[in-house]
Tab-separated table of C-alpha atoms and ligand atoms in Angstrom:
chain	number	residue	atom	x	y	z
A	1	UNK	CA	51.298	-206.238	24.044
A	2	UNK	CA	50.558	-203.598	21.919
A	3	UNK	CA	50.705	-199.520	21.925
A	4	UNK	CA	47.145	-198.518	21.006
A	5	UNK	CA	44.511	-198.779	23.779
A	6	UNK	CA	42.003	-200.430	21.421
A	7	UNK	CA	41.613	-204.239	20.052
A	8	UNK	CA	43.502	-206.854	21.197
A	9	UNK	CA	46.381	-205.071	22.007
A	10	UNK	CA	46.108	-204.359	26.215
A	11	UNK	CA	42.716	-203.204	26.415
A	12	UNK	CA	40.710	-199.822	27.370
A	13	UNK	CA	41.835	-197.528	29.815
A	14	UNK	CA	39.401	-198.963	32.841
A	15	UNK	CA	41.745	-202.440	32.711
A	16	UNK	CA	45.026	-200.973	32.301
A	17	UNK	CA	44.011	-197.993	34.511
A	18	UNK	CA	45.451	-195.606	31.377
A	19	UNK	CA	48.824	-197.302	31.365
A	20	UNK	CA	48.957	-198.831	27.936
A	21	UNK	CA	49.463	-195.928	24.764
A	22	UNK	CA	49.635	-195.089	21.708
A	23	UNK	CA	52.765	-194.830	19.176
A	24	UNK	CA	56.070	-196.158	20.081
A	25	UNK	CA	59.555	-194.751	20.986
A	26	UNK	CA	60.301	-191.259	21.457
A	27	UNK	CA	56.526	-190.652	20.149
A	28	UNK	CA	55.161	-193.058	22.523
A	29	UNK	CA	51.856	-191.385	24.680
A	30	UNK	CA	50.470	-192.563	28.149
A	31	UNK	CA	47.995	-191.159	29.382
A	32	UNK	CA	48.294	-191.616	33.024
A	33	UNK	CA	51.300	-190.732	35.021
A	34	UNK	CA	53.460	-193.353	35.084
A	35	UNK	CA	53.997	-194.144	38.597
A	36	UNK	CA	57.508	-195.522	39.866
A	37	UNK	CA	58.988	-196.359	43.266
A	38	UNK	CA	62.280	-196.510	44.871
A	39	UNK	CA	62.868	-198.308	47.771
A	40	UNK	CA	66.108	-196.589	49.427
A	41	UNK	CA	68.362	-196.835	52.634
A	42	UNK	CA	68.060	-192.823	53.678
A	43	UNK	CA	68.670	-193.770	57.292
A	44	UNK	CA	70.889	-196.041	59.380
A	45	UNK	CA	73.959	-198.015	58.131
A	46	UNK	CA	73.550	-197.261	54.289
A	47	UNK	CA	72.317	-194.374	54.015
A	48	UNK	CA	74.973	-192.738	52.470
A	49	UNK	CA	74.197	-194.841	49.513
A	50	UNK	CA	70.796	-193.928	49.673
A	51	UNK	CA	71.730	-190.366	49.471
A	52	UNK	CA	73.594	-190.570	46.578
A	53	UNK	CA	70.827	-192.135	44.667
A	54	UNK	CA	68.172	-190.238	45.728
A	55	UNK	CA	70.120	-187.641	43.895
A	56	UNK	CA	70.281	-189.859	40.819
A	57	UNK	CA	66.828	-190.338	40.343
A	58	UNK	CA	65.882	-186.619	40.896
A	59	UNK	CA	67.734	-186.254	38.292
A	60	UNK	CA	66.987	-188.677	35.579
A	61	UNK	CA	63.150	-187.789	36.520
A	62	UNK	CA	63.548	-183.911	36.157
A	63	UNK	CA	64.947	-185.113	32.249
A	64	UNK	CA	62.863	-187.568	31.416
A	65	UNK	CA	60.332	-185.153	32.398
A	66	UNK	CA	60.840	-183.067	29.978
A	67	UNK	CA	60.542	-185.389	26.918
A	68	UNK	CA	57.336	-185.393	25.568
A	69	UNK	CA	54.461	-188.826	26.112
A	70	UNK	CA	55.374	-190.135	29.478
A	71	UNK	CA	54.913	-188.261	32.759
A	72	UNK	CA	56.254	-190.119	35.892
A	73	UNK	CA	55.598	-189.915	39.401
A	74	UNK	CA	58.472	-191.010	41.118
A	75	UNK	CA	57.731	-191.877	44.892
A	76	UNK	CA	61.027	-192.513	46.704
A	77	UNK	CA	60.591	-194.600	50.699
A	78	UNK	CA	63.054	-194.947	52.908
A	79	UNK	CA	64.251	-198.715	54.257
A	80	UNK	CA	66.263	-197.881	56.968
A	81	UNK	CA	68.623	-199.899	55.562
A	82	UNK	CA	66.507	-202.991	57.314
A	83	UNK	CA	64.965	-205.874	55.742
A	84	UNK	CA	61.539	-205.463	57.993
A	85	UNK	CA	61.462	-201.599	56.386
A	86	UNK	CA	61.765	-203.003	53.115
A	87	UNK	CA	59.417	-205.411	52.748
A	88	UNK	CA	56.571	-203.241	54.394
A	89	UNK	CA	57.664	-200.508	51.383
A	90	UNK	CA	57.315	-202.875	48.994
A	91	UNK	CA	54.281	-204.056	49.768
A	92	UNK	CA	52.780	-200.611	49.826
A	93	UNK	CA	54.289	-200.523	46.211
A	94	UNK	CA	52.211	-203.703	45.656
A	95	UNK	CA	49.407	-202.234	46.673
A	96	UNK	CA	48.807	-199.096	45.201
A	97	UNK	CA	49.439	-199.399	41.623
A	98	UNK	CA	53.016	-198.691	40.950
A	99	UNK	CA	54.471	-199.567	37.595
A	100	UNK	CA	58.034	-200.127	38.988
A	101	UNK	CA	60.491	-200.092	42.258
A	102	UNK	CA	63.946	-199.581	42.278
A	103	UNK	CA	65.715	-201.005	45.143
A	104	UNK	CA	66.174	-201.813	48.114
A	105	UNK	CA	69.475	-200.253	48.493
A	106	UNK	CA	71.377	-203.000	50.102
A	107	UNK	CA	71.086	-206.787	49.128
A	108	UNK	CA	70.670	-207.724	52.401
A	109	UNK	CA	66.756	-206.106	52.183
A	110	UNK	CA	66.796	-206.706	48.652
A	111	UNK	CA	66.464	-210.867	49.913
A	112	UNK	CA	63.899	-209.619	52.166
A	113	UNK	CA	61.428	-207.458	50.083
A	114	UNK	CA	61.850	-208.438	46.416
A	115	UNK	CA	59.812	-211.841	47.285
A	116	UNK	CA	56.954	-209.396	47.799
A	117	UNK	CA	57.496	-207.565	44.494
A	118	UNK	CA	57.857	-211.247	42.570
A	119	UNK	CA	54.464	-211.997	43.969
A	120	UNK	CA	52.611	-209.376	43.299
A	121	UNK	CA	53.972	-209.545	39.492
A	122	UNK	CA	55.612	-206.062	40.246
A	123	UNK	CA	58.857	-205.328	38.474
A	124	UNK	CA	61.821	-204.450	40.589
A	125	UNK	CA	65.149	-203.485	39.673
A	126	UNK	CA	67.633	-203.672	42.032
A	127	UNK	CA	70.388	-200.314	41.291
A	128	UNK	CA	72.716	-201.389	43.560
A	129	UNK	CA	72.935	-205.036	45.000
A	130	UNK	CA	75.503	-206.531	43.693
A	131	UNK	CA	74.997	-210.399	45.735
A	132	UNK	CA	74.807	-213.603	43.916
A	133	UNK	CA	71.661	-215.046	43.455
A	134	UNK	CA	69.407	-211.900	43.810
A	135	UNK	CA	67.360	-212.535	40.171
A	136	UNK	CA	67.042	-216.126	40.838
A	137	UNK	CA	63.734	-214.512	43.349
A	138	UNK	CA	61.844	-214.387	40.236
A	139	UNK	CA	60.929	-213.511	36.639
A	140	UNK	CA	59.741	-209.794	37.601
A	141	UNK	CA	63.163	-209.185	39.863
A	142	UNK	CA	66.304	-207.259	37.624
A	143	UNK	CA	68.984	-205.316	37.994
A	144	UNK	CA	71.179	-202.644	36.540
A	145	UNK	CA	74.095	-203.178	39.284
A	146	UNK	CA	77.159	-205.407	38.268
A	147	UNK	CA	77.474	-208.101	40.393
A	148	UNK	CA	80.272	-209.256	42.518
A	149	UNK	CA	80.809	-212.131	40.669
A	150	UNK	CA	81.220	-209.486	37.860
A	151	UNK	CA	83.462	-207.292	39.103
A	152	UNK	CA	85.858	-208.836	41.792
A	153	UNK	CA	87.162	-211.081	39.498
A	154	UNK	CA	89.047	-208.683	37.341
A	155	UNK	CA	90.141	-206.544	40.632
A	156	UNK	CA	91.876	-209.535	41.696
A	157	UNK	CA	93.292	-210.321	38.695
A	158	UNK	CA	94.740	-206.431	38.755
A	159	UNK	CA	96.081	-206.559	41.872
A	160	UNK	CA	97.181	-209.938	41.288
A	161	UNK	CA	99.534	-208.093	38.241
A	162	UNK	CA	100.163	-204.624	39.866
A	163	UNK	CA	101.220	-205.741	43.054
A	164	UNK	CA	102.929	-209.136	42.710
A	165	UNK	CA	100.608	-211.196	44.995
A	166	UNK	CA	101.019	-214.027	46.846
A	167	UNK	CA	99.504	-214.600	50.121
A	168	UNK	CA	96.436	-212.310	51.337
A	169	UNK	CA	94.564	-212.165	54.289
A	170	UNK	CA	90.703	-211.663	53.733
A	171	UNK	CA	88.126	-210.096	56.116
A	172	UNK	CA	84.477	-209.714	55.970
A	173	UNK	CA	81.679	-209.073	57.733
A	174	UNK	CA	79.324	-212.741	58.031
A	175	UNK	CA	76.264	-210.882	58.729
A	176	UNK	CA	75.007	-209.475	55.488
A	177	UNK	CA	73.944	-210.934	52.648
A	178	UNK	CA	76.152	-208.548	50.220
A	179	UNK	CA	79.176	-208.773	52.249
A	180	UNK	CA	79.080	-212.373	52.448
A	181	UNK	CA	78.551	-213.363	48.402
A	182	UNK	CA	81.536	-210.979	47.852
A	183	UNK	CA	84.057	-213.086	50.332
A	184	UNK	CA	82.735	-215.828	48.475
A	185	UNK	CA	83.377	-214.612	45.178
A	186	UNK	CA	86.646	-213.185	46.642
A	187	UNK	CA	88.246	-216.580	47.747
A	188	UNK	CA	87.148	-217.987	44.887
A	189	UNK	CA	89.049	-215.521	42.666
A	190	UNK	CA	92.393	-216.134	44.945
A	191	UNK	CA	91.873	-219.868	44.538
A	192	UNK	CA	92.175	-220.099	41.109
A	193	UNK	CA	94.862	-217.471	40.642
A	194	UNK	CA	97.000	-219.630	43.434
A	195	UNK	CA	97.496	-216.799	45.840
A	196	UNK	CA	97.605	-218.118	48.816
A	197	UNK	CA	95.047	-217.202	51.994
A	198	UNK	CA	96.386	-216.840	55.342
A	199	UNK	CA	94.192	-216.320	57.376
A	200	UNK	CA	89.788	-215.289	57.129
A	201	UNK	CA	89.014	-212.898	59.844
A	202	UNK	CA	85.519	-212.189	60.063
A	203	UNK	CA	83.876	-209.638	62.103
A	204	UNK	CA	79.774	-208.257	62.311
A	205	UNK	CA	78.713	-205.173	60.134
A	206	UNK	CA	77.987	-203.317	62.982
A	207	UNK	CA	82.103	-203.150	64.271
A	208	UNK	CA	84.468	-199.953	64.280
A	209	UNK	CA	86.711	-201.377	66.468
A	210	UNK	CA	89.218	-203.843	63.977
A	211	UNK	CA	92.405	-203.264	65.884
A	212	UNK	CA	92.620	-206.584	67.517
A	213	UNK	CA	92.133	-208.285	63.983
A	214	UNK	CA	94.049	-205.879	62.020
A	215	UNK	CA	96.969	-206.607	64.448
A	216	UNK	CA	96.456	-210.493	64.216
A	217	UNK	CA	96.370	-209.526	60.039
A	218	UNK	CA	99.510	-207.782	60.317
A	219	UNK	CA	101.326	-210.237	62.052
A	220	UNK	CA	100.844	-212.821	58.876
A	221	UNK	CA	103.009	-210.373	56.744
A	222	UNK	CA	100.192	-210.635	53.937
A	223	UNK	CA	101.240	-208.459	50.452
A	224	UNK	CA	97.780	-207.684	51.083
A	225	UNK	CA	94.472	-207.140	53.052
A	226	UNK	CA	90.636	-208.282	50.989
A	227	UNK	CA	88.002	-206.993	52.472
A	228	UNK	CA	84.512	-207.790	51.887
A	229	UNK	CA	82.222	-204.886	53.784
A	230	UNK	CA	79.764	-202.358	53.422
A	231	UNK	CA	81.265	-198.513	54.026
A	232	UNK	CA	80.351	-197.677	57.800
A	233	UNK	CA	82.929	-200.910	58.815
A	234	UNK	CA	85.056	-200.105	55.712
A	235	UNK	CA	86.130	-196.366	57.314
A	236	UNK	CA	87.357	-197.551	60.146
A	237	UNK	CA	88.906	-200.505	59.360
A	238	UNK	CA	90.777	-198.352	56.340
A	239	UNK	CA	91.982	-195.970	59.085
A	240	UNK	CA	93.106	-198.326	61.772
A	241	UNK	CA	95.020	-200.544	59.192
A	242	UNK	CA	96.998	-197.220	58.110
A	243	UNK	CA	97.193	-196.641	61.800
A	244	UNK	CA	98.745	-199.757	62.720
A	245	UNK	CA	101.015	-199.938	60.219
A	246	UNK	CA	99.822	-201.905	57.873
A	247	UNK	CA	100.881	-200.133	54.295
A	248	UNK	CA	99.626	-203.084	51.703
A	249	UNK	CA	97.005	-202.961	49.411
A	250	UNK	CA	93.400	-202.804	50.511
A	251	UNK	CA	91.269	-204.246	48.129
A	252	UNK	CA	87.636	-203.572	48.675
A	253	UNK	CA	84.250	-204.917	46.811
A	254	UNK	CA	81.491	-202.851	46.171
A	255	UNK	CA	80.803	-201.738	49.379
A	256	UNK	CA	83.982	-199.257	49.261
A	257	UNK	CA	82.531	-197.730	46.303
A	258	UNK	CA	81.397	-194.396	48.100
A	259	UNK	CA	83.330	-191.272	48.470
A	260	UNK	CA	82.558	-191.349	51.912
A	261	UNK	CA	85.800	-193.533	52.310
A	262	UNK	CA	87.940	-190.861	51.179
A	263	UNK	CA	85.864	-187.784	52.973
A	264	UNK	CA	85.927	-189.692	56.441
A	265	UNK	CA	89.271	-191.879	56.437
A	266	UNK	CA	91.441	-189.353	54.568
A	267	UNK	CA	94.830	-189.901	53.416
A	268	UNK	CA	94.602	-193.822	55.059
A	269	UNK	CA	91.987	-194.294	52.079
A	270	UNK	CA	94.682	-193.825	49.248
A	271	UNK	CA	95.562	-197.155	47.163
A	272	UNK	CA	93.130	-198.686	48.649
A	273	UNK	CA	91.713	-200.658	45.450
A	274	UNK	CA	87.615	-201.113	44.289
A	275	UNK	CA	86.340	-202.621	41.429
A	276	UNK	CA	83.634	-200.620	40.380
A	277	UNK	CA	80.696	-200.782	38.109
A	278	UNK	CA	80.962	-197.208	36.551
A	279	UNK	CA	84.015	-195.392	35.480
A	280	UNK	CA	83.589	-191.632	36.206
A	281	UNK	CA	86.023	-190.512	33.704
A	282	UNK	CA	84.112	-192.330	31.047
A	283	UNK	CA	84.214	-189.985	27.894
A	284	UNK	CA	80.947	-191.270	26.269
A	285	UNK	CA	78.159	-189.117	26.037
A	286	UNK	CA	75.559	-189.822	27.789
A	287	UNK	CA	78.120	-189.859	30.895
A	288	UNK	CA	79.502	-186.791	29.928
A	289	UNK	CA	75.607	-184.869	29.839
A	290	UNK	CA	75.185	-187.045	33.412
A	291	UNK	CA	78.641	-185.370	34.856
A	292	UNK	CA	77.698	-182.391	33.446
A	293	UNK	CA	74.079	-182.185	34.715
A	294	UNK	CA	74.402	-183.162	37.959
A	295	UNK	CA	77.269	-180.999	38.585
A	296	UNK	CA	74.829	-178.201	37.706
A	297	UNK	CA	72.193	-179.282	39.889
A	298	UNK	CA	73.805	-180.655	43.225
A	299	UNK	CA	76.627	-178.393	42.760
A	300	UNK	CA	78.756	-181.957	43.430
A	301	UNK	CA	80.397	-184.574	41.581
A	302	UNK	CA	78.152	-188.157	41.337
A	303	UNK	CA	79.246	-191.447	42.674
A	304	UNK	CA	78.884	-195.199	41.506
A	305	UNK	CA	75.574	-195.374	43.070
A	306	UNK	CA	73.946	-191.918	41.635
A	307	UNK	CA	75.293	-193.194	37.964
A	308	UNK	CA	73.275	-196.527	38.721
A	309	UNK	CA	70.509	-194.882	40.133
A	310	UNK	CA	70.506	-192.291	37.089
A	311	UNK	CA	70.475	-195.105	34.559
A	312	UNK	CA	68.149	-197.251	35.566
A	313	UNK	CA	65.228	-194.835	35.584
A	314	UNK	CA	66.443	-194.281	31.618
A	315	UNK	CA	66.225	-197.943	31.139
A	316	UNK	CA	62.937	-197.689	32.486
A	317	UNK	CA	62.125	-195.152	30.171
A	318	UNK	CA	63.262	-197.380	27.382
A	319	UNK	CA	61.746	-200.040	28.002
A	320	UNK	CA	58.134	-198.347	28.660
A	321	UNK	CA	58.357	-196.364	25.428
A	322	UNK	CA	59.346	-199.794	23.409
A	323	UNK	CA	56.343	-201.236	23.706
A	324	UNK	CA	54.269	-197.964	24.803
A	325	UNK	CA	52.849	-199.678	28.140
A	326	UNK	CA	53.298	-199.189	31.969
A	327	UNK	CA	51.316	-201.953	32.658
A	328	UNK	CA	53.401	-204.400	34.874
A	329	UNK	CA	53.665	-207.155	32.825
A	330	UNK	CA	54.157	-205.340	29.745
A	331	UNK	CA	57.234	-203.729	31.436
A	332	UNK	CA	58.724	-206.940	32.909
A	333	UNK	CA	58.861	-208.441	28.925
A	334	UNK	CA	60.157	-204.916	27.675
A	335	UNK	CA	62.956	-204.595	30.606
A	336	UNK	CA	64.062	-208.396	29.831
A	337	UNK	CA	65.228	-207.408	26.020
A	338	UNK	CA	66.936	-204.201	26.533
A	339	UNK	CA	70.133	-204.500	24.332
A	340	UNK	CA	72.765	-201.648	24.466
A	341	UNK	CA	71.004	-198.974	25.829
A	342	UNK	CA	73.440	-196.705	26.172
A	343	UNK	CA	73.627	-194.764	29.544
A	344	UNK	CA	76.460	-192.799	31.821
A	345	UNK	CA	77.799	-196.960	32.904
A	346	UNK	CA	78.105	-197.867	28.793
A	347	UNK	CA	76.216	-199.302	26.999
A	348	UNK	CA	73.718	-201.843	29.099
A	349	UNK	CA	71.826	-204.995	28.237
A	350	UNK	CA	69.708	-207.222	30.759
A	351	UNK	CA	70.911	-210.798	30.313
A	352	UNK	CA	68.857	-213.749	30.333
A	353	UNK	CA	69.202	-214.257	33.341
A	354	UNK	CA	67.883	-210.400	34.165
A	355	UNK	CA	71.016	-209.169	35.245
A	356	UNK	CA	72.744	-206.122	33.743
A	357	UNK	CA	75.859	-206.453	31.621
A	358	UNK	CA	77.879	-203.495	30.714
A	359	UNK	CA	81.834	-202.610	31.073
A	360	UNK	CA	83.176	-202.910	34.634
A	361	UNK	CA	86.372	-200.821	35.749
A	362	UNK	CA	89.012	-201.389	38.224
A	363	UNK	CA	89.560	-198.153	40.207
A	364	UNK	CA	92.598	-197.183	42.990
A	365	UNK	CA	91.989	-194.092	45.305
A	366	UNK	CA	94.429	-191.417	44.159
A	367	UNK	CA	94.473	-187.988	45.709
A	368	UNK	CA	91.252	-188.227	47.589
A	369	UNK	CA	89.399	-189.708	44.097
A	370	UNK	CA	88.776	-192.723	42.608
A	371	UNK	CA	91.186	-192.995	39.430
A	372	UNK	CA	91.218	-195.379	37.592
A	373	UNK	CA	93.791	-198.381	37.616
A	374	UNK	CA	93.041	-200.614	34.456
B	401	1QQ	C1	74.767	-204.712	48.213
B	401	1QQ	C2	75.835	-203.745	47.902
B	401	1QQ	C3	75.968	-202.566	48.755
B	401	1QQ	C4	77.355	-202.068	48.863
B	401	1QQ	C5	75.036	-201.586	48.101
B	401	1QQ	C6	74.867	-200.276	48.641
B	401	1QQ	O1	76.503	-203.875	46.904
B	401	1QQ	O2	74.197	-204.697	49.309
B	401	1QQ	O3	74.525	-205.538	47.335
């Protein structure tokens, strides 16, 4: 497609409903708001990852904003963290003319409500699910968010190195789509590096009370505990492990990426090791003006999931001015050939197979913060 709204390049403004402009770049014009959705877990079980990105993208918008050409209209639902929420989001999305949806927060709804984006020829861009497979859905689904297959890898590998490993014990939670790809990813990793597995505990999403498995962990004398789990079953089975005595490594996927773990399990949450798909300390500059800005506005420091959330509306923004068109399936082609944008996570590129790839860092929690280990 093309950037003027005459000719053969995306026709008038009655078919593309004002969406396709004129110039390209940073002097790219639309005419029409640009309309974009995000799809978020603000209540129940992930919320707190919904909070943090909500912050994210009322962020990036109040910038982007300001640059001349492109006005959007960002429109931010809650899915309660539930797969049923999601896909009746989405298909509002669907319906009423929206460019673009981030989200759903979790993969779990991501499964759920994507379909209904792919369908409609809606792009989506998932900003935090991290579960294999989620792109397969479709040619319109992406994602800025490092999988686990991306990440976990490499944490292993660290702990593998810092902490002399040799036999583990791994828990998850086998009722959650997320949670689930990263044990599998997880035992995968320990398979090929010949640590040994002692025992796979599983337990459901919804548990606080891991005392009875932590005990039968303990008893196996692992050099460490894997755990594959989102944060409200990560808290408590962080603090209970300290509690019982158990003083090995944690090693946590993406789901432990949330300062939540350190604000509500305290000093149990220290050395407990996440891979992670941003490194906060990152001195490049677009992560520095991120730091920087949202300190100013939230009066707090961003997490993981407010640096994805941040970014992706900027690759948005790329990709729209590229070709100068909103129009769905001008965006979809645009989003599937950004190459090194650079952003607060590095410098990102969507992959053939419409997954992001930038650097990926291997964090231990130090003093109530995330530093980084390697
Ligand atoms: C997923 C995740 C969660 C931890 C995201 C908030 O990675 O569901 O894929």
């Amino acid at each position: 497609a093309g950037c003027s709204n005459s000719g053969d390049t995306g026709g008038s403004e009655g078919e593309t409903g004002g969406l396709v402009g004129t110039g390209s770049g940073e002097s790219c014009v639309i005419e029409s708001p640009v309309k974009v959705g995000a799809a978020l877990s603000l209540t129940g079980g992930a919320g707190s990852y919904g909070a943090s990105q909500q912050e994210g993208l009322e962020l990036a918008l109040a910038e982007l904003n300001e640059k001349d050409g492109v006005v959007y209209e960002l429109s931010i639902e809650d899915d309660a963290s539930e797969a049923r929420q999601g896909i009746s989001v989405m298909e509002t999305f669907v319906g009423n003319g929206t460019s673009i949806v981030l989200g759903p927060t979790l993969s779990n709804t991501a499964v759920a409500a994507m379909p209904i984006a792919n369908e409609g020829s809606m792009p989506v861009m998932g900003i935090s699910t991290t579960a294999g497979g989620i792109t397969d859905i479709g040619e319109y689904v992406f994602r800025d968010s490092l999988t686990e297959a991306q990440v976990i890898p490499q944490t292993i590998d660290a702990v593998i190195d810092e902490y002399d490993l040799k036999k583990v014990v791994v828990m998850y939670s086998n009722d959650d789509a997320f949670t689930e790809s990263g044990y599998e990813v997880m035992t995968e990793t320990l398979g090929e590096s010949d640590v040994e597995v002692l025992d796979t505990i599983t337990f459901s999403k919804a548990d606080t009370d891991f005392r009875s498995l932590l005990t039968a962990a303990k008893d196996q004398n692992p050099d460490a505990i894997v755990v594959s789990a989102l944060i409200e079953a990560a808290i408590p089975l962080v603090t209970q492990a300290r509690e019982l005595g158990i003083d090995q490594p944690i090693v946590g996927g993406n789901g432990f990426n949330n300062p939540k773990l350190m604000a509500d399990a305290g000093a149990a949450a220290e050395g407990v090791v996440v891979g992670a798909a941003w490194n906060s300390a990152s001195d490049n500059p677009e992560n520095q003006a991120f730091l920087a800005a949202y300190e100013e506005k939230f009066g707090a420091q961003p997490d993981q999931f407010a640096a994805q959330a941040y970014s992706a509306l900027y690759l948005i923004d790329e990709a729209i001015r590229t070709d100068c068109s909103a129009e769905r399936s001008d965006l979809r082609d645009s989003i599937a050939q950004l190459t090194d944008v650079p952003t607060p996570l590095g410098a990102v590129s969507i992959n053939a197979d419409r997954d992001a790839e930038h650097p990926a860092v291997v964090q231990i929690v130090k003093d109530g913060k995330f530093a980084v280990l390697r």
